[in-house]
Amino acid sequence: MSIWELIDTQERDGFTLELHFAPEDDAPEDHFATGDDEADAELCANIRNGIWLWFVARVTASKAGIALGTSYLGCCCYVNADQFIDHSFDDMARDAIAEARATLAALAV
């Protein structure tokens, strides 16, 4: 059984991009230290209560169903998946595509 949940699929630059989320194992309390203890506590409570998402994101670039490049980003905290897509997906997609292109170039040698 996979812990990864498929969130979105897109076609870009000749690759199929899949965005997956998985639960983040790190405690949110270990990642927020804004100096405002009350705000940090509220944010962590919102994560624990399911108001905010707390996850690891994975973008995979593939061709013909073969994964060629992957990008990961952990400790993501967003209101919803759309907010993540608007703010972080493009950078992760570029990284996964760059790795996929490098993989294809290595295979062509």
PDB file of N, CA and C in Angstrom:
ATOM      1  N   MET A   1       0.839  -1.182   0.000  1.00  0.00           N
ATOM      2  CA  MET A   1       0.000   0.000   0.000  1.00  0.00           C
ATOM      3  C   MET A   1       0.883   1.244   0.000  1.00  0.00           C
ATOM      4  N   SER A   2       0.611   2.191  -0.886  1.00  0.00           N
ATOM      5  CA  SER A   2       1.389   3.409  -0.995  1.00  0.00           C
ATOM      6  C   SER A   2       0.826   4.487  -0.076  1.00  0.00           C
ATOM      7  N   ILE A   3       1.723   5.253   0.506  1.00  0.00           N
ATOM      8  CA  ILE A   3       1.285   6.386   1.320  1.00  0.00           C
ATOM      9  C   ILE A   3       1.096   7.630   0.463  1.00  0.00           C
ATOM     10  N   TRP A   4       1.507   7.555  -0.797  1.00  0.00           N
ATOM     11  CA  TRP A   4       1.443   8.707  -1.703  1.00  0.00           C
ATOM     12  C   TRP A   4       0.059   8.831  -2.319  1.00  0.00           C
ATOM     13  N   GLU A   5      -0.510  10.014  -2.225  1.00  0.00           N
ATOM     14  CA  GLU A   5      -1.822  10.306  -2.818  1.00  0.00           C
ATOM     15  C   GLU A   5      -1.617  11.167  -4.059  1.00  0.00           C
ATOM     16  N   LEU A   6      -2.158  10.714  -5.200  1.00  0.00           N
ATOM     17  CA  LEU A   6      -2.069  11.490  -6.435  1.00  0.00           C
ATOM     18  C   LEU A   6      -2.949  12.725  -6.314  1.00  0.00           C
ATOM     19  N   ILE A   7      -2.343  13.898  -6.500  1.00  0.00           N
ATOM     20  CA  ILE A   7      -3.037  15.175  -6.364  1.00  0.00           C
ATOM     21  C   ILE A   7      -3.352  15.783  -7.729  1.00  0.00           C
ATOM     22  N   ASP A   8      -2.386  15.689  -8.670  1.00  0.00           N
ATOM     23  CA  ASP A   8      -2.562  16.357  -9.964  1.00  0.00           C
ATOM     24  C   ASP A   8      -1.667  15.678 -10.992  1.00  0.00           C
ATOM     25  N   THR A   9      -2.090  15.712 -12.243  1.00  0.00           N
ATOM     26  CA  THR A   9      -1.303  15.234 -13.375  1.00  0.00           C
ATOM     27  C   THR A   9      -1.329  16.299 -14.451  1.00  0.00           C
ATOM     28  N   GLN A  10      -0.166  16.591 -15.014  1.00  0.00           N
ATOM     29  CA  GLN A  10      -0.058  17.592 -16.076  1.00  0.00           C
ATOM     30  C   GLN A  10       0.910  17.092 -17.140  1.00  0.00           C
ATOM     31  N   GLU A  11       0.756  17.606 -18.340  1.00  0.00           N
ATOM     32  CA  GLU A  11       1.710  17.365 -19.425  1.00  0.00           C
ATOM     33  C   GLU A  11       2.500  18.651 -19.622  1.00  0.00           C
ATOM     34  N   ARG A  12       3.839  18.510 -19.657  1.00  0.00           N
ATOM     35  CA  ARG A  12       4.668  19.701 -19.837  1.00  0.00           C
ATOM     36  C   ARG A  12       5.985  19.292 -20.487  1.00  0.00           C
ATOM     37  N   ASP A  13       6.368  20.013 -21.531  1.00  0.00           N
ATOM     38  CA  ASP A  13       7.663  19.796 -22.196  1.00  0.00           C
ATOM     39  C   ASP A  13       7.883  18.337 -22.604  1.00  0.00           C
ATOM     40  N   GLY A  14       6.818  17.655 -22.999  1.00  0.00           N
ATOM     41  CA  GLY A  14       6.938  16.275 -23.454  1.00  0.00           C
ATOM     42  C   GLY A  14       6.961  15.237 -22.342  1.00  0.00           C
ATOM     43  N   PHE A  15       6.748  15.656 -21.107  1.00  0.00           N
ATOM     44  CA  PHE A  15       6.747  14.744 -19.962  1.00  0.00           C
ATOM     45  C   PHE A  15       5.381  14.752 -19.283  1.00  0.00           C
ATOM     46  N   THR A  16       5.036  13.642 -18.695  1.00  0.00           N
ATOM     47  CA  THR A  16       3.872  13.572 -17.816  1.00  0.00           C
ATOM     48  C   THR A  16       4.377  13.859 -16.408  1.00  0.00           C
ATOM     49  N   LEU A  17       3.773  14.847 -15.773  1.00  0.00           N
ATOM     50  CA  LEU A  17       4.140  15.224 -14.412  1.00  0.00           C
ATOM     51  C   LEU A  17       3.043  14.792 -13.469  1.00  0.00           C
ATOM     52  N   GLU A  18       3.421  14.075 -12.429  1.00  0.00           N
ATOM     53  CA  GLU A  18       2.476  13.664 -11.399  1.00  0.00           C
ATOM     54  C   GLU A  18       2.895  14.276 -10.080  1.00  0.00           C
ATOM     55  N   LEU A  19       1.941  14.911  -9.425  1.00  0.00           N
ATOM     56  CA  LEU A  19       2.153  15.482  -8.098  1.00  0.00           C
ATOM     57  C   LEU A  19       1.481  14.579  -7.082  1.00  0.00           C
ATOM     58  N   HIS A  20       2.268  14.128  -6.112  1.00  0.00           N
ATOM     59  CA  HIS A  20       1.760  13.287  -5.025  1.00  0.00           C
ATOM     60  C   HIS A  20       2.055  13.950  -3.688  1.00  0.00           C
ATOM     61  N   PHE A  21       1.183  13.732  -2.723  1.00  0.00           N
ATOM     62  CA  PHE A  21       1.409  14.145  -1.340  1.00  0.00           C
ATOM     63  C   PHE A  21       1.450  12.896  -0.471  1.00  0.00           C
ATOM     64  N   ALA A  22       2.267  12.959   0.579  1.00  0.00           N
ATOM     65  CA  ALA A  22       2.310  11.927   1.611  1.00  0.00           C
ATOM     66  C   ALA A  22       2.362  12.631   2.958  1.00  0.00           C
ATOM     67  N   PRO A  23       1.896  11.971   4.005  1.00  0.00           N
ATOM     68  CA  PRO A  23       1.966  12.593   5.331  1.00  0.00           C
ATOM     69  C   PRO A  23       3.422  12.892   5.710  1.00  0.00           C
ATOM     70  N   GLU A  24       3.640  14.042   6.325  1.00  0.00           N
ATOM     71  CA  GLU A  24       4.973  14.419   6.813  1.00  0.00           C
ATOM     72  C   GLU A  24       5.189  13.799   8.185  1.00  0.00           C
ATOM     73  N   ASP A  25       6.322  13.113   8.359  1.00  0.00           N
ATOM     74  CA  ASP A  25       6.649  12.479   9.638  1.00  0.00           C
ATOM     75  C   ASP A  25       7.185  13.463  10.667  1.00  0.00           C
ATOM     76  N   ASP A  26       7.882  14.514  10.214  1.00  0.00           N
ATOM     77  CA  ASP A  26       8.440  15.496  11.146  1.00  0.00           C
ATOM     78  C   ASP A  26       7.316  16.264  11.836  1.00  0.00           C
ATOM     79  N   ALA A  27       7.504  16.531  13.098  1.00  0.00           N
ATOM     80  CA  ALA A  27       6.521  17.310  13.851  1.00  0.00           C
ATOM     81  C   ALA A  27       6.578  18.769  13.413  1.00  0.00           C
ATOM     82  N   PRO A  28       5.433  19.382  13.194  1.00  0.00           N
ATOM     83  CA  PRO A  28       5.451  20.788  12.771  1.00  0.00           C
ATOM     84  C   PRO A  28       6.110  21.697  13.803  1.00  0.00           C
ATOM     85  N   GLU A  29       6.017  21.337  15.068  1.00  0.00           N
ATOM     86  CA  GLU A  29       6.616  22.161  16.119  1.00  0.00           C
ATOM     87  C   GLU A  29       8.124  22.322  15.933  1.00  0.00           C
ATOM     88  N   ASP A  30       8.745  21.362  15.241  1.00  0.00           N
ATOM     89  CA  ASP A  30      10.188  21.419  15.005  1.00  0.00           C
ATOM     90  C   ASP A  30      10.564  22.343  13.850  1.00  0.00           C
ATOM     91  N   HIS A  31       9.571  22.932  13.175  1.00  0.00           N
ATOM     92  CA  HIS A  31       9.848  23.706  11.966  1.00  0.00           C
ATOM     93  C   HIS A  31       9.351  25.137  11.995  1.00  0.00           C
ATOM     94  N   PHE A  32       8.669  25.536  13.037  1.00  0.00           N
ATOM     95  CA  PHE A  32       8.161  26.899  13.106  1.00  0.00           C
ATOM     96  C   PHE A  32       8.731  27.587  14.332  1.00  0.00           C
ATOM     97  N   ALA A  33       9.499  28.621  14.093  1.00  0.00           N
ATOM     98  CA  ALA A  33      10.066  29.415  15.180  1.00  0.00           C
ATOM     99  C   ALA A  33      10.145  30.865  14.707  1.00  0.00           C
ATOM    100  N   THR A  34       8.991  31.458  14.544  1.00  0.00           N
ATOM    101  CA  THR A  34       8.932  32.828  14.034  1.00  0.00           C
ATOM    102  C   THR A  34       9.283  33.857  15.094  1.00  0.00           C
ATOM    103  N   GLY A  35       9.356  33.408  16.335  1.00  0.00           N
ATOM    104  CA  GLY A  35       9.557  34.337  17.437  1.00  0.00           C
ATOM    105  C   GLY A  35       8.254  34.738  18.087  1.00  0.00           C
ATOM    106  N   ASP A  36       7.152  34.385  17.434  1.00  0.00           N
ATOM    107  CA  ASP A  36       5.822  34.650  17.983  1.00  0.00           C
ATOM    108  C   ASP A  36       5.258  33.308  18.447  1.00  0.00           C
ATOM    109  N   ASP A  37       5.500  32.973  19.714  1.00  0.00           N
ATOM    110  CA  ASP A  37       5.111  31.661  20.241  1.00  0.00           C
ATOM    111  C   ASP A  37       3.620  31.393  20.093  1.00  0.00           C
ATOM    112  N   GLU A  38       2.798  32.416  20.262  1.00  0.00           N
ATOM    113  CA  GLU A  38       1.342  32.236  20.153  1.00  0.00           C
ATOM    114  C   GLU A  38       0.945  31.893  18.712  1.00  0.00           C
ATOM    115  N   ALA A  39       1.516  32.609  17.759  1.00  0.00           N
ATOM    116  CA  ALA A  39       1.210  32.331  16.347  1.00  0.00           C
ATOM    117  C   ALA A  39       1.706  30.945  15.948  1.00  0.00           C
ATOM    118  N   ASP A  40       2.911  30.573  16.405  1.00  0.00           N
ATOM    119  CA  ASP A  40       3.447  29.250  16.092  1.00  0.00           C
ATOM    120  C   ASP A  40       2.560  28.155  16.678  1.00  0.00           C
ATOM    121  N   ALA A  41       2.116  28.342  17.915  1.00  0.00           N
ATOM    122  CA  ALA A  41       1.247  27.351  18.560  1.00  0.00           C
ATOM    123  C   ALA A  41      -0.086  27.233  17.820  1.00  0.00           C
ATOM    124  N   GLU A  42      -0.623  28.357  17.363  1.00  0.00           N
ATOM    125  CA  GLU A  42      -1.885  28.327  16.618  1.00  0.00           C
ATOM    126  C   GLU A  42      -1.717  27.599  15.286  1.00  0.00           C
ATOM    127  N   LEU A  43      -0.624  27.874  14.592  1.00  0.00           N
ATOM    128  CA  LEU A  43      -0.362  27.202  13.317  1.00  0.00           C
ATOM    129  C   LEU A  43      -0.237  25.695  13.517  1.00  0.00           C
ATOM    130  N   CYS A  44       0.513  25.282  14.523  1.00  0.00           N
ATOM    131  CA  CYS A  44       0.681  23.851  14.793  1.00  0.00           C
ATOM    132  C   CYS A  44      -0.644  23.203  15.192  1.00  0.00           C
ATOM    133  N   ALA A  45      -1.468  23.914  15.946  1.00  0.00           N
ATOM    134  CA  ALA A  45      -2.792  23.391  16.309  1.00  0.00           C
ATOM    135  C   ALA A  45      -3.657  23.241  15.059  1.00  0.00           C
ATOM    136  N   ASN A  46      -3.565  24.192  14.136  1.00  0.00           N
ATOM    137  CA  ASN A  46      -4.332  24.101  12.889  1.00  0.00           C
ATOM    138  C   ASN A  46      -3.884  22.905  12.050  1.00  0.00           C
ATOM    139  N   ILE A  47      -2.605  22.598  12.080  1.00  0.00           N
ATOM    140  CA  ILE A  47      -2.108  21.412  11.367  1.00  0.00           C
ATOM    141  C   ILE A  47      -2.653  20.152  12.039  1.00  0.00           C
ATOM    142  N   ARG A  48      -2.507  20.062  13.342  1.00  0.00           N
ATOM    143  CA  ARG A  48      -2.986  18.879  14.074  1.00  0.00           C
ATOM    144  C   ARG A  48      -4.488  18.673  13.907  1.00  0.00           C
ATOM    145  N   ASN A  49      -5.251  19.758  13.792  1.00  0.00           N
ATOM    146  CA  ASN A  49      -6.711  19.674  13.660  1.00  0.00           C
ATOM    147  C   ASN A  49      -7.173  19.550  12.215  1.00  0.00           C
ATOM    148  N   GLY A  50      -6.237  19.456  11.270  1.00  0.00           N
ATOM    149  CA  GLY A  50      -6.593  19.246   9.870  1.00  0.00           C
ATOM    150  C   GLY A  50      -7.072  20.490   9.140  1.00  0.00           C
ATOM    151  N   ILE A  51      -6.885  21.655   9.726  1.00  0.00           N
ATOM    152  CA  ILE A  51      -7.283  22.903   9.059  1.00  0.00           C
ATOM    153  C   ILE A  51      -6.254  23.253   7.986  1.00  0.00           C
ATOM    154  N   TRP A  52      -4.973  23.042   8.305  1.00  0.00           N
ATOM    155  CA  TRP A  52      -3.886  23.228   7.352  1.00  0.00           C
ATOM    156  C   TRP A  52      -3.315  21.857   7.003  1.00  0.00           C
ATOM    157  N   LEU A  53      -2.840  21.698   5.766  1.00  0.00           N
ATOM    158  CA  LEU A  53      -2.194  20.460   5.339  1.00  0.00           C
ATOM    159  C   LEU A  53      -0.724  20.477   5.747  1.00  0.00           C
ATOM    160  N   TRP A  54      -0.196  19.326   6.140  1.00  0.00           N
ATOM    161  CA  TRP A  54       1.210  19.148   6.513  1.00  0.00           C
ATOM    162  C   TRP A  54       1.686  17.889   5.818  1.00  0.00           C
ATOM    163  N   PHE A  55       2.578  18.032   4.820  1.00  0.00           N
ATOM    164  CA  PHE A  55       2.867  16.908   3.942  1.00  0.00           C
ATOM    165  C   PHE A  55       4.235  17.001   3.296  1.00  0.00           C
ATOM    166  N   VAL A  56       4.621  15.912   2.648  1.00  0.00           N
ATOM    167  CA  VAL A  56       5.769  15.847   1.749  1.00  0.00           C
ATOM    168  C   VAL A  56       5.192  15.828   0.339  1.00  0.00           C
ATOM    169  N   ALA A  57       5.771  16.631  -0.542  1.00  0.00           N
ATOM    170  CA  ALA A  57       5.332  16.657  -1.941  1.00  0.00           C
ATOM    171  C   ALA A  57       6.372  15.958  -2.810  1.00  0.00           C
ATOM    172  N   ARG A  58       5.869  15.270  -3.838  1.00  0.00           N
ATOM    173  CA  ARG A  58       6.742  14.607  -4.809  1.00  0.00           C
ATOM    174  C   ARG A  58       6.198  14.891  -6.198  1.00  0.00           C
ATOM    175  N   VAL A  59       7.069  15.343  -7.099  1.00  0.00           N
ATOM    176  CA  VAL A  59       6.717  15.516  -8.506  1.00  0.00           C
ATOM    177  C   VAL A  59       7.591  14.561  -9.302  1.00  0.00           C
ATOM    178  N   THR A  60       6.958  13.744 -10.126  1.00  0.00           N
ATOM    179  CA  THR A  60       7.670  12.780 -10.956  1.00  0.00           C
ATOM    180  C   THR A  60       7.442  13.135 -12.424  1.00  0.00           C
ATOM    181  N   ALA A  61       8.527  13.177 -13.189  1.00  0.00           N
ATOM    182  CA  ALA A  61       8.462  13.405 -14.639  1.00  0.00           C
ATOM    183  C   ALA A  61       8.681  12.056 -15.314  1.00  0.00           C
ATOM    184  N   SER A  62       7.761  11.682 -16.204  1.00  0.00           N
ATOM    185  CA  SER A  62       7.865  10.381 -16.861  1.00  0.00           C
ATOM    186  C   SER A  62       7.526  10.484 -18.338  1.00  0.00           C
ATOM    187  N   LYS A  63       7.941   9.465 -19.061  1.00  0.00           N
ATOM    188  CA  LYS A  63       7.579   9.256 -20.474  1.00  0.00           C
ATOM    189  C   LYS A  63       7.184   7.795 -20.602  1.00  0.00           C
ATOM    190  N   ALA A  64       6.095   7.553 -21.295  1.00  0.00           N
ATOM    191  CA  ALA A  64       5.622   6.186 -21.540  1.00  0.00           C
ATOM    192  C   ALA A  64       5.490   5.395 -20.237  1.00  0.00           C
ATOM    193  N   GLY A  65       5.135   6.079 -19.165  1.00  0.00           N
ATOM    194  CA  GLY A  65       4.938   5.409 -17.886  1.00  0.00           C
ATOM    195  C   GLY A  65       6.216   5.079 -17.125  1.00  0.00           C
ATOM    196  N   ILE A  66       7.347   5.549 -17.624  1.00  0.00           N
ATOM    197  CA  ILE A  66       8.632   5.286 -16.963  1.00  0.00           C
ATOM    198  C   ILE A  66       9.083   6.558 -16.256  1.00  0.00           C
ATOM    199  N   ALA A  67       9.232   6.493 -14.938  1.00  0.00           N
ATOM    200  CA  ALA A  67       9.689   7.643 -14.155  1.00  0.00           C
ATOM    201  C   ALA A  67      11.154   7.906 -14.467  1.00  0.00           C
ATOM    202  N   LEU A  68      11.450   9.137 -14.863  1.00  0.00           N
ATOM    203  CA  LEU A  68      12.813   9.501 -15.256  1.00  0.00           C
ATOM    204  C   LEU A  68      13.425  10.568 -14.357  1.00  0.00           C
ATOM    205  N   GLY A  69      12.591  11.327 -13.664  1.00  0.00           N
ATOM    206  CA  GLY A  69      13.087  12.380 -12.788  1.00  0.00           C
ATOM    207  C   GLY A  69      12.085  12.648 -11.681  1.00  0.00           C
ATOM    208  N   THR A  70      12.598  12.982 -10.500  1.00  0.00           N
ATOM    209  CA  THR A  70      11.739  13.199  -9.344  1.00  0.00           C
ATOM    210  C   THR A  70      12.270  14.360  -8.522  1.00  0.00           C
ATOM    211  N   SER A  71      11.346  15.121  -7.955  1.00  0.00           N
ATOM    212  CA  SER A  71      11.687  16.200  -7.040  1.00  0.00           C
ATOM    213  C   SER A  71      10.837  16.048  -5.784  1.00  0.00           C
ATOM    214  N   TYR A  72      11.456  16.243  -4.625  1.00  0.00           N
ATOM    215  CA  TYR A  72      10.761  16.121  -3.338  1.00  0.00           C
ATOM    216  C   TYR A  72      10.860  17.436  -2.580  1.00  0.00           C
ATOM    217  N   LEU A  73       9.838  17.730  -1.797  1.00  0.00           N
ATOM    218  CA  LEU A  73       9.851  18.882  -0.898  1.00  0.00           C
ATOM    219  C   LEU A  73       9.102  18.491   0.364  1.00  0.00           C
ATOM    220  N   GLY A  74       9.797  18.523   1.479  1.00  0.00           N
ATOM    221  CA  GLY A  74       9.185  18.128   2.743  1.00  0.00           C
ATOM    222  C   GLY A  74       8.744  19.314   3.577  1.00  0.00           C
ATOM    223  N   CYS A  75       8.022  18.999   4.635  1.00  0.00           N
ATOM    224  CA  CYS A  75       7.546  19.983   5.611  1.00  0.00           C
ATOM    225  C   CYS A  75       6.745  21.093   4.940  1.00  0.00           C
ATOM    226  N   CYS A  76       5.856  20.703   4.041  1.00  0.00           N
ATOM    227  CA  CYS A  76       4.986  21.649   3.345  1.00  0.00           C
ATOM    228  C   CYS A  76       3.759  21.937   4.204  1.00  0.00           C
ATOM    229  N   CYS A  77       3.422  23.195   4.323  1.00  0.00           N
ATOM    230  CA  CYS A  77       2.264  23.613   5.107  1.00  0.00           C
ATOM    231  C   CYS A  77       1.443  24.578   4.261  1.00  0.00           C
ATOM    232  N   TYR A  78       0.275  24.127   3.827  1.00  0.00           N
ATOM    233  CA  TYR A  78      -0.591  24.925   2.967  1.00  0.00           C
ATOM    234  C   TYR A  78      -2.041  24.717   3.372  1.00  0.00           C
ATOM    235  N   VAL A  79      -2.872  25.683   3.007  1.00  0.00           N
ATOM    236  CA  VAL A  79      -4.311  25.590   3.292  1.00  0.00           C
ATOM    237  C   VAL A  79      -4.930  24.467   2.469  1.00  0.00           C
ATOM    238  N   ASN A  80      -4.480  24.328   1.209  1.00  0.00           N
ATOM    239  CA  ASN A  80      -5.030  23.296   0.329  1.00  0.00           C
ATOM    240  C   ASN A  80      -4.033  22.996  -0.791  1.00  0.00           C
ATOM    241  N   ALA A  81      -4.334  21.988  -1.571  1.00  0.00           N
ATOM    242  CA  ALA A  81      -3.439  21.570  -2.652  1.00  0.00           C
ATOM    243  C   ALA A  81      -3.292  22.647  -3.715  1.00  0.00           C
ATOM    244  N   ASP A  82      -4.369  23.368  -4.008  1.00  0.00           N
ATOM    245  CA  ASP A  82      -4.288  24.424  -5.024  1.00  0.00           C
ATOM    246  C   ASP A  82      -3.283  25.504  -4.630  1.00  0.00           C
ATOM    247  N   GLN A  83      -3.243  25.853  -3.359  1.00  0.00           N
ATOM    248  CA  GLN A  83      -2.289  26.857  -2.899  1.00  0.00           C
ATOM    249  C   GLN A  83      -0.859  26.359  -3.112  1.00  0.00           C
ATOM    250  N   PHE A  84      -0.620  25.084  -2.825  1.00  0.00           N
ATOM    251  CA  PHE A  84       0.703  24.514  -3.065  1.00  0.00           C
ATOM    252  C   PHE A  84       1.045  24.562  -4.556  1.00  0.00           C
ATOM    253  N   ILE A  85       0.108  24.155  -5.404  1.00  0.00           N
ATOM    254  CA  ILE A  85       0.341  24.157  -6.855  1.00  0.00           C
ATOM    255  C   ILE A  85       0.679  25.562  -7.325  1.00  0.00           C
ATOM    256  N   ASP A  86      -0.036  26.559  -6.832  1.00  0.00           N
ATOM    257  CA  ASP A  86       0.218  27.950  -7.225  1.00  0.00           C
ATOM    258  C   ASP A  86       1.584  28.454  -6.779  1.00  0.00           C
ATOM    259  N   HIS A  87       2.092  27.959  -5.651  1.00  0.00           N
ATOM    260  CA  HIS A  87       3.325  28.508  -5.082  1.00  0.00           C
ATOM    261  C   HIS A  87       4.573  27.662  -5.306  1.00  0.00           C
ATOM    262  N   SER A  88       4.466  26.361  -5.382  1.00  0.00           N
ATOM    263  CA  SER A  88       5.671  25.522  -5.369  1.00  0.00           C
ATOM    264  C   SER A  88       5.768  24.511  -6.502  1.00  0.00           C
ATOM    265  N   PHE A  89       4.688  24.219  -7.175  1.00  0.00           N
ATOM    266  CA  PHE A  89       4.697  23.150  -8.179  1.00  0.00           C
ATOM    267  C   PHE A  89       5.660  23.438  -9.330  1.00  0.00           C
ATOM    268  N   ASP A  90       5.661  24.660  -9.856  1.00  0.00           N
ATOM    269  CA  ASP A  90       6.486  24.959 -11.030  1.00  0.00           C
ATOM    270  C   ASP A  90       7.968  24.707 -10.781  1.00  0.00           C
ATOM    271  N   ASP A  91       8.471  25.111  -9.611  1.00  0.00           N
ATOM    272  CA  ASP A  91       9.884  24.867  -9.300  1.00  0.00           C
ATOM    273  C   ASP A  91      10.173  23.375  -9.217  1.00  0.00           C
ATOM    274  N   MET A  92       9.293  22.640  -8.586  1.00  0.00           N
ATOM    275  CA  MET A  92       9.492  21.196  -8.468  1.00  0.00           C
ATOM    276  C   MET A  92       9.404  20.534  -9.839  1.00  0.00           C
ATOM    277  N   ALA A  93       8.483  20.991 -10.681  1.00  0.00           N
ATOM    278  CA  ALA A  93       8.343  20.436 -12.027  1.00  0.00           C
ATOM    279  C   ALA A  93       9.615  20.675 -12.839  1.00  0.00           C
ATOM    280  N   ARG A  94      10.178  21.883 -12.745  1.00  0.00           N
ATOM    281  CA  ARG A  94      11.426  22.187 -13.460  1.00  0.00           C
ATOM    282  C   ARG A  94      12.552  21.252 -13.013  1.00  0.00           C
ATOM    283  N   ASP A  95      12.643  21.021 -11.705  1.00  0.00           N
ATOM    284  CA  ASP A  95      13.691  20.132 -11.190  1.00  0.00           C
ATOM    285  C   ASP A  95      13.498  18.697 -11.676  1.00  0.00           C
ATOM    286  N   ALA A  96      12.266  18.209 -11.645  1.00  0.00           N
ATOM    287  CA  ALA A  96      11.989  16.837 -12.086  1.00  0.00           C
ATOM    288  C   ALA A  96      12.259  16.682 -13.582  1.00  0.00           C
ATOM    289  N   ILE A  97      11.888  17.679 -14.371  1.00  0.00           N
ATOM    290  CA  ILE A  97      12.128  17.632 -15.817  1.00  0.00           C
ATOM    291  C   ILE A  97      13.625  17.685 -16.106  1.00  0.00           C
ATOM    292  N   ALA A  98      14.361  18.518 -15.386  1.00  0.00           N
ATOM    293  CA  ALA A  98      15.819  18.586 -15.591  1.00  0.00           C
ATOM    294  C   ALA A  98      16.467  17.239 -15.292  1.00  0.00           C
ATOM    295  N   GLU A  99      16.043  16.595 -14.222  1.00  0.00           N
ATOM    296  CA  GLU A  99      16.579  15.263 -13.898  1.00  0.00           C
ATOM    297  C   GLU A  99      16.176  14.243 -14.959  1.00  0.00           C
ATOM    298  N   ALA A 100      14.942  14.329 -15.448  1.00  0.00           N
ATOM    299  CA  ALA A 100      14.485  13.404 -16.485  1.00  0.00           C
ATOM    300  C   ALA A 100      15.294  13.577 -17.766  1.00  0.00           C
ATOM    301  N   ARG A 101      15.576  14.808 -18.135  1.00  0.00           N
ATOM    302  CA  ARG A 101      16.385  15.057 -19.330  1.00  0.00           C
ATOM    303  C   ARG A 101      17.796  14.512 -19.154  1.00  0.00           C
ATOM    304  N   ALA A 102      18.361  14.673 -17.968  1.00  0.00           N
ATOM    305  CA  ALA A 102      19.693  14.134 -17.695  1.00  0.00           C
ATOM    306  C   ALA A 102      19.692  12.613 -17.749  1.00  0.00           C
ATOM    307  N   THR A 103      18.637  12.005 -17.253  1.00  0.00           N
ATOM    308  CA  THR A 103      18.513  10.542 -17.298  1.00  0.00           C
ATOM    309  C   THR A 103      18.441  10.077 -18.752  1.00  0.00           C
ATOM    310  N   LEU A 104      17.632  10.749 -19.562  1.00  0.00           N
ATOM    311  CA  LEU A 104      17.523  10.375 -20.973  1.00  0.00           C
ATOM    312  C   LEU A 104      18.855  10.553 -21.691  1.00  0.00           C
ATOM    313  N   ALA A 105      19.575  11.629 -21.390  1.00  0.00           N
ATOM    314  CA  ALA A 105      20.872  11.851 -22.022  1.00  0.00           C
ATOM    315  C   ALA A 105      21.868  10.761 -21.640  1.00  0.00           C
ATOM    316  N   ALA A 106      21.847  10.345 -20.386  1.00  0.00           N
ATOM    317  CA  ALA A 106      22.746   9.275 -19.931  1.00  0.00           C
ATOM    318  C   ALA A 106      22.414   7.952 -20.594  1.00  0.00           C
ATOM    319  N   LEU A 107      21.143   7.714 -20.831  1.00  0.00           N
ATOM    320  CA  LEU A 107      20.723   6.457 -21.473  1.00  0.00           C
ATOM    321  C   LEU A 107      21.068   6.437 -22.965  1.00  0.00           C
ATOM    322  N   ALA A 108      21.183   7.616 -23.566  1.00  0.00           N
ATOM    323  CA  ALA A 108      21.440   7.715 -25.006  1.00  0.00           C
ATOM    324  C   ALA A 108      22.921   7.512 -25.349  1.00  0.00           C
ATOM    325  N   VAL A 109      23.772   7.463 -24.347  1.00  0.00           N
ATOM    326  CA  VAL A 109      25.222   7.331 -24.593  1.00  0.00           C
ATOM    327  C   VAL A 109      25.581   5.929 -25.018  1.00  0.00           C
TER     328      VAL A 109
END
